[in-house]
CSV table of C-alpha atoms and ligand atoms in Angstrom, one decimal:
chain,number,residue,atom,x,y,z
A,18,MET,CA,0.0,0.1,0.1
A,19,ILE,CA,2.6,2.4,1.2
A,20,ILE,CA,4.9,1.3,-1.8
A,21,ASN,CA,2.0,1.8,-4.5
A,22,ILE,CA,1.4,5.2,-2.9
A,23,LEU,CA,5.1,6.1,-3.4
A,24,LEU,CA,5.0,4.8,-6.8
A,25,MET,CA,2.0,6.7,-7.8
A,26,PHE,CA,3.6,9.9,-6.4
A,27,VAL,CA,6.7,9.5,-8.4
A,28,LEU,CA,4.5,8.5,-11.6
A,29,GLY,CA,2.7,11.8,-10.8
A,30,LEU,CA,5.9,14.1,-10.5
A,31,VAL,CA,7.5,12.5,-13.7
A,32,LEU,CA,4.2,12.7,-15.7
A,33,GLY,CA,3.3,16.2,-14.4
A,34,SER,CA,6.7,17.4,-15.6
A,35,PHE,CA,6.0,15.7,-19.3
A,36,TYR,CA,2.3,17.4,-19.1
A,37,CYS,CA,4.1,20.8,-18.5
A,38,LYS,CA,6.3,20.0,-21.6
A,39,ILE,CA,3.1,19.1,-23.6
A,40,GLY,CA,1.2,22.1,-22.4
A,41,THR,CA,3.8,24.7,-23.3
A,42,ARG,CA,5.0,23.0,-26.7
A,43,LEU,CA,1.6,21.8,-28.1
A,44,PRO,CA,0.3,25.5,-28.8
A,45,LEU,CA,3.6,26.6,-30.4
A,46,LYS,CA,3.5,23.5,-32.5
A,47,GLN,CA,7.0,22.7,-31.2
A,48,LYS,CA,8.4,18.9,-31.2
A,49,LEU,CA,7.6,17.2,-28.0
A,50,PHE,CA,11.0,15.2,-28.0
A,51,THR,CA,13.6,17.8,-28.2
A,52,PRO,CA,16.1,18.8,-25.6
A,53,SER,CA,14.6,21.1,-22.7
A,54,LYS,CA,16.2,24.5,-22.4
A,55,CYS,CA,16.2,27.3,-19.9
A,56,GLU,CA,13.6,29.8,-20.8
A,57,SER,CA,15.9,32.8,-19.9
A,58,CYS,CA,19.1,31.9,-21.5
A,59,GLY,CA,18.5,28.7,-23.8
A,60,HIS,CA,21.0,26.5,-22.0
A,61,ILE,CA,20.1,22.8,-22.6
A,62,LEU,CA,19.2,21.1,-19.5
A,63,LYS,CA,21.5,18.1,-18.4
A,64,TYR,CA,19.6,14.9,-17.3
A,65,ASN,CA,20.3,16.1,-13.4
A,66,GLU,CA,18.5,19.4,-14.1
A,67,LYS,CA,15.5,18.0,-15.3
A,68,ILE,CA,14.5,15.8,-12.1
A,69,PRO,CA,11.0,16.9,-11.3
A,70,LEU,CA,10.8,19.1,-8.2
A,71,LEU,CA,14.1,17.6,-7.0
A,72,SER,CA,16.3,19.7,-9.3
A,73,TYR,CA,14.3,22.8,-8.5
A,74,ILE,CA,15.1,22.3,-4.8
A,75,PHE,CA,18.7,21.5,-5.4
A,76,GLN,CA,19.2,24.5,-7.7
A,77,HIS,CA,17.3,26.9,-5.1
A,78,GLY,CA,14.8,27.7,-7.8
A,79,LYS,CA,17.5,29.3,-10.3
A,80,CYS,CA,19.0,28.2,-13.5
A,81,ASN,CA,22.5,26.6,-13.1
A,82,GLU,CA,23.9,28.7,-16.1
A,83,CYS,CA,22.3,32.2,-16.0
A,84,HIS,CA,21.2,32.1,-12.5
A,85,GLN,CA,17.6,33.5,-13.4
A,86,ARG,CA,14.7,32.3,-11.4
A,87,ILE,CA,12.7,29.2,-12.5
A,88,PRO,CA,8.9,30.1,-12.4
A,89,ALA,CA,7.9,28.3,-9.3
A,90,ILE,CA,4.5,27.1,-11.1
A,91,TYR,CA,6.6,24.1,-12.7
A,92,PRO,CA,7.7,22.2,-9.6
A,93,MET,CA,4.2,23.3,-7.8
A,94,PHE,CA,2.5,21.7,-11.0
A,95,GLU,CA,4.6,18.5,-10.6
A,96,PHE,CA,3.7,18.3,-7.0
A,97,ILE,CA,0.2,18.9,-7.6
A,98,THR,CA,0.0,16.1,-10.4
A,99,GLY,CA,1.9,13.9,-7.7
A,100,VAL,CA,-0.7,14.5,-5.2
A,101,LEU,CA,-3.6,14.1,-7.4
A,102,PHE,CA,-2.2,10.5,-8.5
A,103,VAL,CA,-2.1,9.4,-5.0
A,104,ILE,CA,-5.7,10.5,-4.4
A,105,THR,CA,-6.8,8.8,-7.6
A,106,TYR,CA,-5.3,5.8,-6.5
A,107,ILE,CA,-6.7,5.8,-2.9
A,108,VAL,CA,-10.3,6.7,-4.1
A,109,PHE,CA,-10.3,3.9,-6.8
A,110,LYS,CA,-8.0,1.2,-5.5
A,111,ASP,CA,-11.0,-0.8,-4.1
A,112,PHE,CA,-13.2,-0.4,-7.1
A,113,TYR,CA,-14.1,-3.6,-9.2
A,114,ASN,CA,-11.4,-3.8,-12.0
A,115,ALA,CA,-9.4,-1.3,-10.0
A,116,ASN,CA,-6.2,-0.9,-12.3
A,117,LEU,CA,-8.5,-0.1,-15.4
A,118,THR,CA,-10.5,2.1,-13.4
A,119,ILE,CA,-7.4,4.0,-12.1
A,120,LEU,CA,-6.1,4.2,-15.6
A,121,PHE,CA,-9.3,5.6,-16.9
A,122,ALA,CA,-9.6,8.3,-14.1
A,123,LEU,CA,-5.9,9.0,-14.6
A,124,SER,CA,-6.3,9.8,-18.1
A,125,PHE,CA,-9.3,12.1,-17.4
A,126,ILE,CA,-7.3,13.9,-14.8
A,127,SER,CA,-4.3,14.3,-17.0
A,128,SER,CA,-6.3,15.7,-19.7
A,129,LEU,CA,-7.5,18.2,-17.5
A,130,LEU,CA,-4.0,19.1,-16.1
A,131,ILE,CA,-2.6,19.6,-19.6
A,132,ILE,CA,-5.7,21.9,-20.6
A,133,MET,CA,-4.8,23.9,-17.4
A,134,VAL,CA,-1.2,24.4,-18.4
A,135,THR,CA,-2.3,25.5,-21.9
A,136,ASP,CA,-5.1,27.8,-20.9
A,137,ILE,CA,-2.9,29.5,-18.2
A,138,ARG,CA,0.2,30.1,-20.3
A,139,TYR,CA,-1.5,30.8,-23.5
A,140,MET,CA,-5.2,31.4,-23.0
A,141,LEU,CA,-6.1,28.6,-25.4
A,142,ILE,CA,-6.9,24.9,-25.6
A,143,PRO,CA,-5.9,23.6,-28.6
A,144,ASN,CA,-8.5,21.3,-30.6
A,145,LYS,CA,-5.8,18.6,-31.0
A,146,LEU,CA,-5.3,18.3,-27.5
A,147,LEU,CA,-9.2,18.1,-26.5
A,148,LEU,CA,-9.6,15.5,-29.6
A,149,VAL,CA,-6.9,13.2,-28.3
A,150,SER,CA,-8.0,13.7,-24.7
A,151,THR,CA,-11.6,12.8,-25.6
A,152,LEU,CA,-10.5,9.8,-27.9
A,153,PHE,CA,-8.2,8.4,-25.0
A,154,THR,CA,-10.7,8.8,-22.3
A,155,VAL,CA,-13.8,7.9,-23.9
A,156,SER,CA,-12.2,4.5,-25.2
A,157,LEU,CA,-11.0,3.7,-21.4
A,158,LYS,CA,-14.3,4.5,-20.3
A,159,ILE,CA,-16.2,2.2,-22.9
A,160,ILE,CA,-13.6,-0.6,-22.3
A,161,LEU,CA,-13.9,-0.3,-18.4
A,162,GLU,CA,-17.7,-0.5,-18.7
A,163,VAL,CA,-17.5,-3.5,-21.0
A,164,LYS,CA,-15.2,-5.3,-18.6
A,165,ASN,CA,-17.7,-4.3,-15.8
A,166,GLU,CA,-20.4,-5.9,-17.8
A,167,VAL,CA,-22.4,-2.6,-18.0
A,168,HIS,CA,-22.3,-3.3,-22.0
A,169,LYS,CA,-22.9,-6.7,-23.2
A,170,SER,CA,-23.2,-6.3,-26.9
A,171,PHE,CA,-21.9,-4.1,-29.5
A,172,MET,CA,-25.3,-2.6,-29.8
A,173,ASP,CA,-25.0,-1.4,-26.1
A,174,VAL,CA,-21.7,0.2,-26.7
A,175,GLY,CA,-22.9,2.1,-29.9
A,176,TYR,CA,-25.9,3.4,-27.7
A,177,ALA,CA,-23.6,4.6,-24.9
A,178,LEU,CA,-21.3,6.5,-27.5
A,179,VAL,CA,-24.6,8.0,-28.9
A,180,ILE,CA,-25.6,9.0,-25.3
A,181,MET,CA,-22.1,10.4,-24.9
A,182,SER,CA,-22.3,12.5,-27.9
A,183,ILE,CA,-25.8,13.8,-27.0
A,184,TYR,CA,-24.3,14.8,-23.5
A,185,ALA,CA,-21.4,16.6,-25.1
A,186,LEU,CA,-23.8,18.3,-27.5
A,187,ILE,CA,-26.2,19.5,-24.7
A,188,MET,CA,-23.1,21.0,-22.6
A,189,PHE,CA,-21.6,22.6,-26.0
A,190,LEU,CA,-25.1,24.4,-26.5
A,191,ILE,CA,-25.5,25.4,-22.9
A,192,MET,CA,-21.9,27.0,-22.7
A,193,TYR,CA,-22.3,28.6,-26.1
A,194,ILE,CA,-25.4,30.4,-25.2
A,195,ILE,CA,-23.6,31.4,-22.0
A,196,LYS,CA,-20.7,32.7,-24.0
A,197,LYS,CA,-23.1,34.6,-26.3
A,198,LEU,CA,-25.0,36.0,-23.5
A,199,GLY,CA,-21.8,37.2,-21.6
A,200,GLU,CA,-20.7,38.9,-25.1
A,201,LEU,CA,-24.0,40.7,-25.0
A,202,ILE,CA,-24.0,42.0,-21.3
A,203,PHE,CA,-20.3,42.4,-20.8
A,204,ARG,CA,-19.4,43.4,-24.5
A,205,LYS,CA,-16.2,41.1,-24.3
A,206,ASP,CA,-15.3,37.7,-24.4
A,207,ALA,CA,-16.3,36.3,-21.1
A,208,LEU,CA,-15.7,32.7,-22.0
A,209,GLY,CA,-13.3,31.2,-24.7
A,210,GLY,CA,-14.4,28.7,-27.5
A,211,GLY,CA,-11.9,26.5,-25.7
A,212,ASP,CA,-13.9,26.3,-22.6
A,213,VAL,CA,-17.2,25.7,-24.5
A,214,LYS,CA,-15.4,22.6,-26.3
A,215,MET,CA,-13.6,21.7,-23.0
A,216,MET,CA,-17.0,21.4,-21.0
A,217,ALA,CA,-18.3,19.4,-23.9
A,218,PHE,CA,-15.4,16.8,-23.5
A,219,VAL,CA,-16.1,16.9,-19.8
A,220,SER,CA,-19.9,16.2,-20.2
A,221,ALA,CA,-19.2,13.2,-22.4
A,222,ILE,CA,-17.2,11.7,-19.5
A,223,VAL,CA,-19.5,12.9,-16.4
A,224,GLY,CA,-22.8,13.5,-18.2
A,225,TYR,CA,-24.3,17.0,-18.6
A,226,LYS,CA,-26.0,17.5,-15.4
A,227,LEU,CA,-22.9,17.3,-13.2
A,228,SER,CA,-21.2,19.4,-16.0
A,229,ILE,CA,-23.9,22.2,-15.1
A,230,VAL,CA,-22.8,21.8,-11.4
A,231,ILE,CA,-19.1,22.1,-12.5
A,232,VAL,CA,-19.5,25.3,-14.1
A,233,PHE,CA,-21.2,26.9,-10.9
A,234,LEU,CA,-18.5,25.4,-8.7
A,235,GLY,CA,-15.8,26.7,-11.2
A,236,SER,CA,-17.4,30.1,-11.2
A,237,PHE,CA,-17.3,29.9,-7.4
A,238,ILE,CA,-13.8,29.4,-7.2
A,239,ALA,CA,-12.8,31.8,-9.8
A,240,LEU,CA,-15.0,34.3,-7.9
A,241,PRO,CA,-12.3,35.4,-5.3
A,242,PHE,CA,-9.6,35.8,-8.1
A,243,SER,CA,-11.7,37.8,-10.4
A,244,ILE,CA,-12.5,40.3,-7.5
A,245,ILE,CA,-8.8,40.6,-6.8
A,246,ASN,CA,-8.3,41.1,-10.5
A,247,SER,CA,-10.8,43.7,-10.9
A,248,TYR,CA,-9.7,45.5,-7.5
A,249,ARG,CA,-6.0,45.7,-9.0
A,250,LYS,CA,-7.8,47.3,-12.1
A,251,ASN,CA,-6.1,44.6,-14.2
A,252,ASP,CA,-7.9,44.3,-17.3
A,253,ALA,CA,-6.4,41.2,-18.5
A,254,LEU,CA,-8.7,38.6,-18.9
A,255,LEU,CA,-8.3,35.5,-16.6
A,256,PRO,CA,-8.8,32.1,-18.4
A,257,PHE,CA,-11.7,30.3,-16.9
A,258,GLY,CA,-10.4,26.8,-18.3
A,259,PRO,CA,-8.4,26.1,-15.2
A,260,TYR,CA,-11.2,26.7,-12.6
A,261,LEU,CA,-13.4,24.5,-14.6
A,262,ALA,CA,-10.8,21.8,-14.7
A,263,ILE,CA,-10.3,22.2,-10.8
A,264,ALA,CA,-14.0,21.9,-10.2
A,265,THR,CA,-14.3,19.0,-12.3
A,266,ILE,CA,-11.3,17.2,-10.6
A,267,ILE,CA,-12.7,17.8,-7.3
A,268,LEU,CA,-16.1,16.5,-8.1
A,269,PHE,CA,-14.5,13.6,-10.1
A,270,LEU,CA,-12.3,12.4,-7.1
A,271,CYS,CA,-15.3,12.8,-4.6
A,272,ASN,CA,-16.7,10.3,-6.8
A,273,VAL,CA,-20.2,12.3,-6.8
A,274,SER,CA,-23.2,11.5,-9.2
A,275,PHE,CA,-25.7,14.2,-9.9
A,276,ASP,CA,-28.1,11.9,-8.1
A,277,SER,CA,-26.1,11.6,-5.1
A,278,LEU,CA,-25.6,15.5,-4.9
A,279,LEU,CA,-29.4,15.8,-5.2
A,280,GLU,CA,-29.9,13.4,-2.3
A,281,PHE,CA,-27.2,15.4,-0.4
A,282,ILE,CA,-28.9,18.5,-0.6
A,283,ASN,CA,-32.3,16.9,0.3
B,228,LIG,ZN1,19.4,29.9,-17.8
């Protein structure tokens, strides 16, 4: 148990570092498997400068070559990914077909984490990222449900795929209407096109009812930050995607369904 938790944490650290790389390179259409460089001086990082979390600590948060500060968001993101991997393992380890359940959960959470990186960094969520995330996570969900004997025939699987597409479409339309209303009322882009498509992806996995709860929870989490932002008279738009991703991860790891939420309120 302790060994597994430790392994999940290390896996999370390593993949967290890789997700940072995907999230910062994909929108710029840069190759993924070229050497990492210091963002300030372009110094190519040696293997001992690329150890997740530890390199940052040993180098006191500075580049070995130019001594410029390395943004603290990178080690923080690696650490958070490690913690989320551990929580995922603890939440789903006793489920039927636990390994596959954990793999599906990690695929969903990992997609959301990479979305957070691209949205924080560039205020956009690439279509390619959403497409690959959807294909990967939906496939794992279907395989898991077949293994769990939720679907017993090809017809069942086809039906489940149609339902997922309808859920995605419903949420796409809801987000699109919110976006258009926001533009009418605030006369500026309140919601990006990426957020609309991202919630369609989330809805395919968790259903549209829970996705609506996620939009409310995400707005609630974003509220203090947006108040601080307007107090500082900062006109820069805040990306909304990360708050939606945080809300999704919280509800997903609490393993709540819309019906259980309703029971909780009653
Ligand atoms: Zn440097």
